[in-house]
Structure formats: structure tokens, C-alpha cells
Amino acid sequence: MDALPLGTFRARALGHDWIATRSLFVGGASEKLVARRLDGGDYISLNLYRLDGGPRLRPCEMPAAKVTAFVMDLAVE
């Protein structure tokens, strides 16, 4: 996720166009990524916590596999 820009940006993932927003909190110790498919057909929301014991991914009310597949395929336009 570090390669993604902060703020709002357009991207392509999983064969669709998306608008996404990446935000940092607590000096970068946590971040949030929210994305909406431009055709209105899907939504992604996740939090990433950078803890002393390693990073923790916390999807928001969706399977971790869904957000992982999205982030791995995400290409900023």
C-alpha cells in the first residue's frame, strides 16, 4: 500500500475502474483505503495497522481475501 498515493485517485482493479482514497492516521501507524467502483457495482474498505509485532489488515465488513485481491491488482491511473 505504500506505493499508493495519499488522497483521492483513480485506479483500475479486477477489470473495473475505481475511485479510491488513501488516508494516514497517527503519524502513519494506521491507514485507511476506501474505494468505490465507478459503475456503482462494488465497494472496498480496509484499515491497515502497523504494529510493533507486524502489520495487521482489518477489512471493513468484507472478507480479507476480497480486499487482498483488490490491493494486489490495484493500478493507479
PDB file of N, CA and C in Angstrom:
ATOM      1  N   MET A   1       0.812  -1.191   0.000  1.00  0.00           N
ATOM      2  CA  MET A   1       0.000   0.000   0.000  1.00  0.00           C
ATOM      3  C   MET A   1       0.857   1.258   0.000  1.00  0.00           C
ATOM      4  N   ASP A   2       2.099   1.140   0.404  1.00  0.00           N
ATOM      5  CA  ASP A   2       2.973   2.317   0.444  1.00  0.00           C
ATOM      6  C   ASP A   2       3.144   2.960  -0.929  1.00  0.00           C
ATOM      7  N   ALA A   3       2.996   2.189  -1.994  1.00  0.00           N
ATOM      8  CA  ALA A   3       3.173   2.721  -3.344  1.00  0.00           C
ATOM      9  C   ALA A   3       1.966   3.543  -3.804  1.00  0.00           C
ATOM     10  N   LEU A   4       0.857   3.443  -3.102  1.00  0.00           N
ATOM     11  CA  LEU A   4      -0.341   4.183  -3.496  1.00  0.00           C
ATOM     12  C   LEU A   4      -0.243   5.628  -3.024  1.00  0.00           C
ATOM     13  N   PRO A   5      -0.778   6.555  -3.829  1.00  0.00           N
ATOM     14  CA  PRO A   5      -0.726   7.961  -3.412  1.00  0.00           C
ATOM     15  C   PRO A   5      -1.685   8.239  -2.253  1.00  0.00           C
ATOM     16  N   LEU A   6      -1.355   9.228  -1.468  1.00  0.00           N
ATOM     17  CA  LEU A   6      -2.279   9.690  -0.436  1.00  0.00           C
ATOM     18  C   LEU A   6      -3.352  10.547  -1.085  1.00  0.00           C
ATOM     19  N   GLY A   7      -4.518  10.568  -0.506  1.00  0.00           N
ATOM     20  CA  GLY A   7      -5.618  11.345  -1.051  1.00  0.00           C
ATOM     21  C   GLY A   7      -6.441  10.507  -2.012  1.00  0.00           C
ATOM     22  N   THR A   8      -7.195  11.194  -2.842  1.00  0.00           N
ATOM     23  CA  THR A   8      -8.122  10.534  -3.761  1.00  0.00           C
ATOM     24  C   THR A   8      -7.484  10.390  -5.135  1.00  0.00           C
ATOM     25  N   PHE A   9      -7.683   9.219  -5.735  1.00  0.00           N
ATOM     26  CA  PHE A   9      -7.102   8.925  -7.047  1.00  0.00           C
ATOM     27  C   PHE A   9      -7.978   7.925  -7.798  1.00  0.00           C
ATOM     28  N   ARG A  10      -7.793   7.909  -9.123  1.00  0.00           N
ATOM     29  CA  ARG A  10      -8.466   6.906  -9.968  1.00  0.00           C
ATOM     30  C   ARG A  10      -7.540   5.720 -10.127  1.00  0.00           C
ATOM     31  N   ALA A  11      -8.152   4.547 -10.251  1.00  0.00           N
ATOM     32  CA  ALA A  11      -7.357   3.327 -10.379  1.00  0.00           C
ATOM     33  C   ALA A  11      -8.155   2.284 -11.148  1.00  0.00           C
ATOM     34  N   ARG A  12      -7.460   1.221 -11.496  1.00  0.00           N
ATOM     35  CA  ARG A  12      -8.092   0.082 -12.163  1.00  0.00           C
ATOM     36  C   ARG A  12      -7.734  -1.159 -11.363  1.00  0.00           C
ATOM     37  N   ALA A  13      -8.726  -2.011 -11.119  1.00  0.00           N
ATOM     38  CA  ALA A  13      -8.502  -3.264 -10.405  1.00  0.00           C
ATOM     39  C   ALA A  13      -9.625  -4.231 -10.738  1.00  0.00           C
ATOM     40  N   LEU A  14      -9.265  -5.495 -10.826  1.00  0.00           N
ATOM     41  CA  LEU A  14     -10.242  -6.565 -11.037  1.00  0.00           C
ATOM     42  C   LEU A  14     -11.127  -6.314 -12.257  1.00  0.00           C
ATOM     43  N   GLY A  15     -10.534  -5.681 -13.283  1.00  0.00           N
ATOM     44  CA  GLY A  15     -11.245  -5.451 -14.536  1.00  0.00           C
ATOM     45  C   GLY A  15     -12.185  -4.259 -14.539  1.00  0.00           C
ATOM     46  N   HIS A  16     -12.110  -3.400 -13.525  1.00  0.00           N
ATOM     47  CA  HIS A  16     -13.018  -2.254 -13.421  1.00  0.00           C
ATOM     48  C   HIS A  16     -12.253  -0.991 -13.040  1.00  0.00           C
ATOM     49  N   ASP A  17     -12.896   0.159 -13.301  1.00  0.00           N
ATOM     50  CA  ASP A  17     -12.352   1.455 -12.893  1.00  0.00           C
ATOM     51  C   ASP A  17     -12.913   1.815 -11.519  1.00  0.00           C
ATOM     52  N   TRP A  18     -12.050   2.419 -10.690  1.00  0.00           N
ATOM     53  CA  TRP A  18     -12.395   2.742  -9.310  1.00  0.00           C
ATOM     54  C   TRP A  18     -11.955   4.155  -8.974  1.00  0.00           C
ATOM     55  N   ILE A  19     -12.595   4.752  -7.978  1.00  0.00           N
ATOM     56  CA  ILE A  19     -12.108   5.962  -7.336  1.00  0.00           C
ATOM     57  C   ILE A  19     -11.769   5.548  -5.899  1.00  0.00           C
ATOM     58  N   ALA A  20     -10.566   5.873  -5.467  1.00  0.00           N
ATOM     59  CA  ALA A  20     -10.095   5.411  -4.161  1.00  0.00           C
ATOM     60  C   ALA A  20      -9.518   6.572  -3.366  1.00  0.00           C
ATOM     61  N   THR A  21      -9.567   6.437  -2.056  1.00  0.00           N
ATOM     62  CA  THR A  21      -8.974   7.417  -1.152  1.00  0.00           C
ATOM     63  C   THR A  21      -8.132   6.687  -0.120  1.00  0.00           C
ATOM     64  N   ARG A  22      -6.867   7.091  -0.019  1.00  0.00           N
ATOM     65  CA  ARG A  22      -5.951   6.528   0.984  1.00  0.00           C
ATOM     66  C   ARG A  22      -5.622   7.624   1.990  1.00  0.00           C
ATOM     67  N   SER A  23      -5.813   7.313   3.271  1.00  0.00           N
ATOM     68  CA  SER A  23      -5.564   8.266   4.356  1.00  0.00           C
ATOM     69  C   SER A  23      -4.656   7.646   5.401  1.00  0.00           C
ATOM     70  N   LEU A  24      -3.762   8.469   5.968  1.00  0.00           N
ATOM     71  CA  LEU A  24      -2.892   8.038   7.067  1.00  0.00           C
ATOM     72  C   LEU A  24      -3.378   8.655   8.371  1.00  0.00           C
ATOM     73  N   PHE A  25      -3.187   7.904   9.465  1.00  0.00           N
ATOM     74  CA  PHE A  25      -3.563   8.374  10.794  1.00  0.00           C
ATOM     75  C   PHE A  25      -2.447   8.047  11.775  1.00  0.00           C
ATOM     76  N   VAL A  26      -2.406   8.742  12.878  1.00  0.00           N
ATOM     77  CA  VAL A  26      -1.450   8.503  13.968  1.00  0.00           C
ATOM     78  C   VAL A  26      -0.023   8.459  13.411  1.00  0.00           C
ATOM     79  N   GLY A  27       0.325   9.461  12.622  1.00  0.00           N
ATOM     80  CA  GLY A  27       1.676   9.548  12.084  1.00  0.00           C
ATOM     81  C   GLY A  27       2.063   8.399  11.174  1.00  0.00           C
ATOM     82  N   GLY A  28       1.082   7.774  10.527  1.00  0.00           N
ATOM     83  CA  GLY A  28       1.357   6.662   9.618  1.00  0.00           C
ATOM     84  C   GLY A  28       1.257   5.294  10.268  1.00  0.00           C
ATOM     85  N   ALA A  29       0.933   5.244  11.560  1.00  0.00           N
ATOM     86  CA  ALA A  29       0.806   3.953  12.245  1.00  0.00           C
ATOM     87  C   ALA A  29      -0.434   3.194  11.794  1.00  0.00           C
ATOM     88  N   SER A  30      -1.397   3.907  11.235  1.00  0.00           N
ATOM     89  CA  SER A  30      -2.563   3.243  10.658  1.00  0.00           C
ATOM     90  C   SER A  30      -2.952   3.976   9.385  1.00  0.00           C
ATOM     91  N   GLU A  31      -3.590   3.241   8.504  1.00  0.00           N
ATOM     92  CA  GLU A  31      -4.079   3.853   7.277  1.00  0.00           C
ATOM     93  C   GLU A  31      -5.383   3.219   6.866  1.00  0.00           C
ATOM     94  N   LYS A  32      -6.126   3.964   6.081  1.00  0.00           N
ATOM     95  CA  LYS A  32      -7.424   3.517   5.593  1.00  0.00           C
ATOM     96  C   LYS A  32      -7.439   3.660   4.082  1.00  0.00           C
ATOM     97  N   LEU A  33      -8.001   2.661   3.421  1.00  0.00           N
ATOM     98  CA  LEU A  33      -8.217   2.707   1.979  1.00  0.00           C
ATOM     99  C   LEU A  33      -9.684   2.410   1.731  1.00  0.00           C
ATOM    100  N   VAL A  34     -10.340   3.325   1.033  1.00  0.00           N
ATOM    101  CA  VAL A  34     -11.738   3.161   0.654  1.00  0.00           C
ATOM    102  C   VAL A  34     -11.807   3.340  -0.851  1.00  0.00           C
ATOM    103  N   ALA A  35     -12.512   2.431  -1.530  1.00  0.00           N
ATOM    104  CA  ALA A  35     -12.628   2.525  -2.988  1.00  0.00           C
ATOM    105  C   ALA A  35     -14.051   2.188  -3.409  1.00  0.00           C
ATOM    106  N   ARG A  36     -14.519   2.905  -4.414  1.00  0.00           N
ATOM    107  CA  ARG A  36     -15.838   2.640  -4.983  1.00  0.00           C
ATOM    108  C   ARG A  36     -15.676   2.418  -6.478  1.00  0.00           C
ATOM    109  N   ARG A  37     -16.290   1.346  -6.949  1.00  0.00           N
ATOM    110  CA  ARG A  37     -16.267   1.081  -8.386  1.00  0.00           C
ATOM    111  C   ARG A  37     -17.088   2.162  -9.078  1.00  0.00           C
ATOM    112  N   LEU A  38     -16.577   2.675 -10.179  1.00  0.00           N
ATOM    113  CA  LEU A  38     -17.224   3.812 -10.833  1.00  0.00           C
ATOM    114  C   LEU A  38     -18.614   3.488 -11.352  1.00  0.00           C
ATOM    115  N   ASP A  39     -18.897   2.222 -11.669  1.00  0.00           N
ATOM    116  CA  ASP A  39     -20.243   1.866 -12.121  1.00  0.00           C
ATOM    117  C   ASP A  39     -21.188   1.599 -10.948  1.00  0.00           C
ATOM    118  N   GLY A  40     -20.689   1.789  -9.714  1.00  0.00           N
ATOM    119  CA  GLY A  40     -21.516   1.607  -8.535  1.00  0.00           C
ATOM    120  C   GLY A  40     -21.699   0.167  -8.099  1.00  0.00           C
ATOM    121  N   GLY A  41     -20.994  -0.761  -8.750  1.00  0.00           N
ATOM    122  CA  GLY A  41     -21.215  -2.178  -8.503  1.00  0.00           C
ATOM    123  C   GLY A  41     -20.465  -2.790  -7.341  1.00  0.00           C
ATOM    124  N   ASP A  42     -19.536  -2.071  -6.714  1.00  0.00           N
ATOM    125  CA  ASP A  42     -18.791  -2.675  -5.613  1.00  0.00           C
ATOM    126  C   ASP A  42     -18.127  -1.592  -4.774  1.00  0.00           C
ATOM    127  N   TYR A  43     -17.660  -2.019  -3.611  1.00  0.00           N
ATOM    128  CA  TYR A  43     -17.081  -1.118  -2.623  1.00  0.00           C
ATOM    129  C   TYR A  43     -16.017  -1.891  -1.861  1.00  0.00           C
ATOM    130  N   ILE A  44     -14.900  -1.246  -1.569  1.00  0.00           N
ATOM    131  CA  ILE A  44     -13.811  -1.844  -0.784  1.00  0.00           C
ATOM    132  C   ILE A  44     -13.478  -0.884   0.351  1.00  0.00           C
ATOM    133  N   SER A  45     -13.286  -1.422   1.541  1.00  0.00           N
ATOM    134  CA  SER A  45     -12.876  -0.600   2.674  1.00  0.00           C
ATOM    135  C   SER A  45     -11.994  -1.434   3.587  1.00  0.00           C
ATOM    136  N   LEU A  46     -10.841  -0.867   3.954  1.00  0.00           N
ATOM    137  CA  LEU A  46      -9.932  -1.599   4.832  1.00  0.00           C
ATOM    138  C   LEU A  46      -9.119  -0.636   5.673  1.00  0.00           C
ATOM    139  N   ASN A  47      -8.646  -1.159   6.782  1.00  0.00           N
ATOM    140  CA  ASN A  47      -7.700  -0.463   7.651  1.00  0.00           C
ATOM    141  C   ASN A  47      -6.453  -1.321   7.747  1.00  0.00           C
ATOM    142  N   LEU A  48      -5.309  -0.677   7.761  1.00  0.00           N
ATOM    143  CA  LEU A  48      -4.030  -1.357   7.939  1.00  0.00           C
ATOM    144  C   LEU A  48      -3.343  -0.724   9.140  1.00  0.00           C
ATOM    145  N   TYR A  49      -3.022  -1.559  10.122  1.00  0.00           N
ATOM    146  CA  TYR A  49      -2.359  -1.090  11.338  1.00  0.00           C
ATOM    147  C   TYR A  49      -0.921  -1.572  11.326  1.00  0.00           C
ATOM    148  N   ARG A  50       0.009  -0.663  11.501  1.00  0.00           N
ATOM    149  CA  ARG A  50       1.436  -1.005  11.537  1.00  0.00           C
ATOM    150  C   ARG A  50       1.865  -1.095  13.004  1.00  0.00           C
ATOM    151  N   LEU A  51       1.822  -2.312  13.531  1.00  0.00           N
ATOM    152  CA  LEU A  51       2.103  -2.562  14.943  1.00  0.00           C
ATOM    153  C   LEU A  51       3.529  -3.045  15.134  1.00  0.00           C
ATOM    154  N   ASP A  52       4.023  -2.970  16.356  1.00  0.00           N
ATOM    155  CA  ASP A  52       5.373  -3.457  16.656  1.00  0.00           C
ATOM    156  C   ASP A  52       5.533  -4.923  16.273  1.00  0.00           C
ATOM    157  N   GLY A  53       4.480  -5.708  16.407  1.00  0.00           N
ATOM    158  CA  GLY A  53       4.529  -7.128  16.070  1.00  0.00           C
ATOM    159  C   GLY A  53       4.296  -7.419  14.598  1.00  0.00           C
ATOM    160  N   GLY A  54       4.155  -6.387  13.780  1.00  0.00           N
ATOM    161  CA  GLY A  54       3.936  -6.554  12.345  1.00  0.00           C
ATOM    162  C   GLY A  54       2.611  -5.950  11.920  1.00  0.00           C
ATOM    163  N   PRO A  55       2.412  -5.783  10.610  1.00  0.00           N
ATOM    164  CA  PRO A  55       1.191  -5.154  10.108  1.00  0.00           C
ATOM    165  C   PRO A  55      -0.031  -6.054  10.306  1.00  0.00           C
ATOM    166  N   ARG A  56      -1.188  -5.419  10.508  1.00  0.00           N
ATOM    167  CA  ARG A  56      -2.451  -6.129  10.653  1.00  0.00           C
ATOM    168  C   ARG A  56      -3.459  -5.515   9.694  1.00  0.00           C
ATOM    169  N   LEU A  57      -3.987  -6.330   8.810  1.00  0.00           N
ATOM    170  CA  LEU A  57      -5.021  -5.913   7.867  1.00  0.00           C
ATOM    171  C   LEU A  57      -6.380  -6.170   8.500  1.00  0.00           C
ATOM    172  N   ARG A  58      -7.230  -5.161   8.481  1.00  0.00           N
ATOM    173  CA  ARG A  58      -8.578  -5.292   9.020  1.00  0.00           C
ATOM    174  C   ARG A  58      -9.576  -4.793   7.976  1.00  0.00           C
ATOM    175  N   PRO A  59     -10.129  -5.711   7.193  1.00  0.00           N
ATOM    176  CA  PRO A  59     -11.172  -5.322   6.245  1.00  0.00           C
ATOM    177  C   PRO A  59     -12.407  -4.823   6.996  1.00  0.00           C
ATOM    178  N   CYS A  60     -13.159  -3.961   6.374  1.00  0.00           N
ATOM    179  CA  CYS A  60     -14.375  -3.428   6.980  1.00  0.00           C
ATOM    180  C   CYS A  60     -15.587  -4.165   6.418  1.00  0.00           C
ATOM    181  N   GLU A  61     -16.079  -5.131   7.173  1.00  0.00           N
ATOM    182  CA  GLU A  61     -17.300  -5.871   6.848  1.00  0.00           C
ATOM    183  C   GLU A  61     -17.244  -6.574   5.496  1.00  0.00           C
ATOM    184  N   MET A  62     -16.079  -7.149   5.172  1.00  0.00           N
ATOM    185  CA  MET A  62     -15.926  -7.941   3.950  1.00  0.00           C
ATOM    186  C   MET A  62     -14.764  -8.899   4.158  1.00  0.00           C
ATOM    187  N   PRO A  63     -14.706  -9.969   3.369  1.00  0.00           N
ATOM    188  CA  PRO A  63     -13.631 -10.953   3.546  1.00  0.00           C
ATOM    189  C   PRO A  63     -12.243 -10.373   3.254  1.00  0.00           C
ATOM    190  N   ALA A  64     -11.268 -10.811   4.021  1.00  0.00           N
ATOM    191  CA  ALA A  64      -9.882 -10.384   3.806  1.00  0.00           C
ATOM    192  C   ALA A  64      -9.409 -10.758   2.410  1.00  0.00           C
ATOM    193  N   ALA A  65      -9.858 -11.902   1.890  1.00  0.00           N
ATOM    194  CA  ALA A  65      -9.453 -12.328   0.546  1.00  0.00           C
ATOM    195  C   ALA A  65      -9.900 -11.317  -0.508  1.00  0.00           C
ATOM    196  N   LYS A  66     -11.067 -10.712  -0.323  1.00  0.00           N
ATOM    197  CA  LYS A  66     -11.573  -9.725  -1.282  1.00  0.00           C
ATOM    198  C   LYS A  66     -10.687  -8.484  -1.300  1.00  0.00           C
ATOM    199  N   VAL A  67     -10.356  -7.947  -0.125  1.00  0.00           N
ATOM    200  CA  VAL A  67      -9.537  -6.736  -0.099  1.00  0.00           C
ATOM    201  C   VAL A  67      -8.099  -7.024  -0.521  1.00  0.00           C
ATOM    202  N   THR A  68      -7.589  -8.195  -0.193  1.00  0.00           N
ATOM    203  CA  THR A  68      -6.230  -8.560  -0.612  1.00  0.00           C
ATOM    204  C   THR A  68      -6.147  -8.648  -2.128  1.00  0.00           C
ATOM    205  N   ALA A  69      -7.117  -9.319  -2.764  1.00  0.00           N
ATOM    206  CA  ALA A  69      -7.137  -9.426  -4.230  1.00  0.00           C
ATOM    207  C   ALA A  69      -7.222  -8.041  -4.863  1.00  0.00           C
ATOM    208  N   PHE A  70      -8.030  -7.169  -4.281  1.00  0.00           N
ATOM    209  CA  PHE A  70      -8.175  -5.811  -4.800  1.00  0.00           C
ATOM    210  C   PHE A  70      -6.859  -5.046  -4.729  1.00  0.00           C
ATOM    211  N   VAL A  71      -6.240  -5.026  -3.560  1.00  0.00           N
ATOM    212  CA  VAL A  71      -4.990  -4.272  -3.378  1.00  0.00           C
ATOM    213  C   VAL A  71      -3.878  -4.824  -4.265  1.00  0.00           C
ATOM    214  N   MET A  72      -3.801  -6.129  -4.401  1.00  0.00           N
ATOM    215  CA  MET A  72      -2.744  -6.739  -5.222  1.00  0.00           C
ATOM    216  C   MET A  72      -2.905  -6.397  -6.705  1.00  0.00           C
ATOM    217  N   ASP A  73      -4.140  -6.167  -7.155  1.00  0.00           N
ATOM    218  CA  ASP A  73      -4.399  -5.878  -8.568  1.00  0.00           C
ATOM    219  C   ASP A  73      -4.518  -4.379  -8.854  1.00  0.00           C
ATOM    220  N   LEU A  74      -4.524  -3.555  -7.838  1.00  0.00           N
ATOM    221  CA  LEU A  74      -4.776  -2.122  -7.977  1.00  0.00           C
ATOM    222  C   LEU A  74      -3.655  -1.420  -8.743  1.00  0.00           C
ATOM    223  N   ALA A  75      -4.037  -0.722  -9.805  1.00  0.00           N
ATOM    224  CA  ALA A  75      -3.086   0.046 -10.616  1.00  0.00           C
ATOM    225  C   ALA A  75      -3.594   1.482 -10.717  1.00  0.00           C
ATOM    226  N   VAL A  76      -2.803   2.425 -10.236  1.00  0.00           N
ATOM    227  CA  VAL A  76      -3.175   3.838 -10.266  1.00  0.00           C
ATOM    228  C   VAL A  76      -3.129   4.332 -11.702  1.00  0.00           C
ATOM    229  N   GLU A  77      -4.146   5.101 -12.087  1.00  0.00           N
ATOM    230  CA  GLU A  77      -4.190   5.665 -13.446  1.00  0.00           C
ATOM    231  C   GLU A  77      -3.689   7.087 -13.439  1.00  0.00           C
TER     232      GLU A  77
END
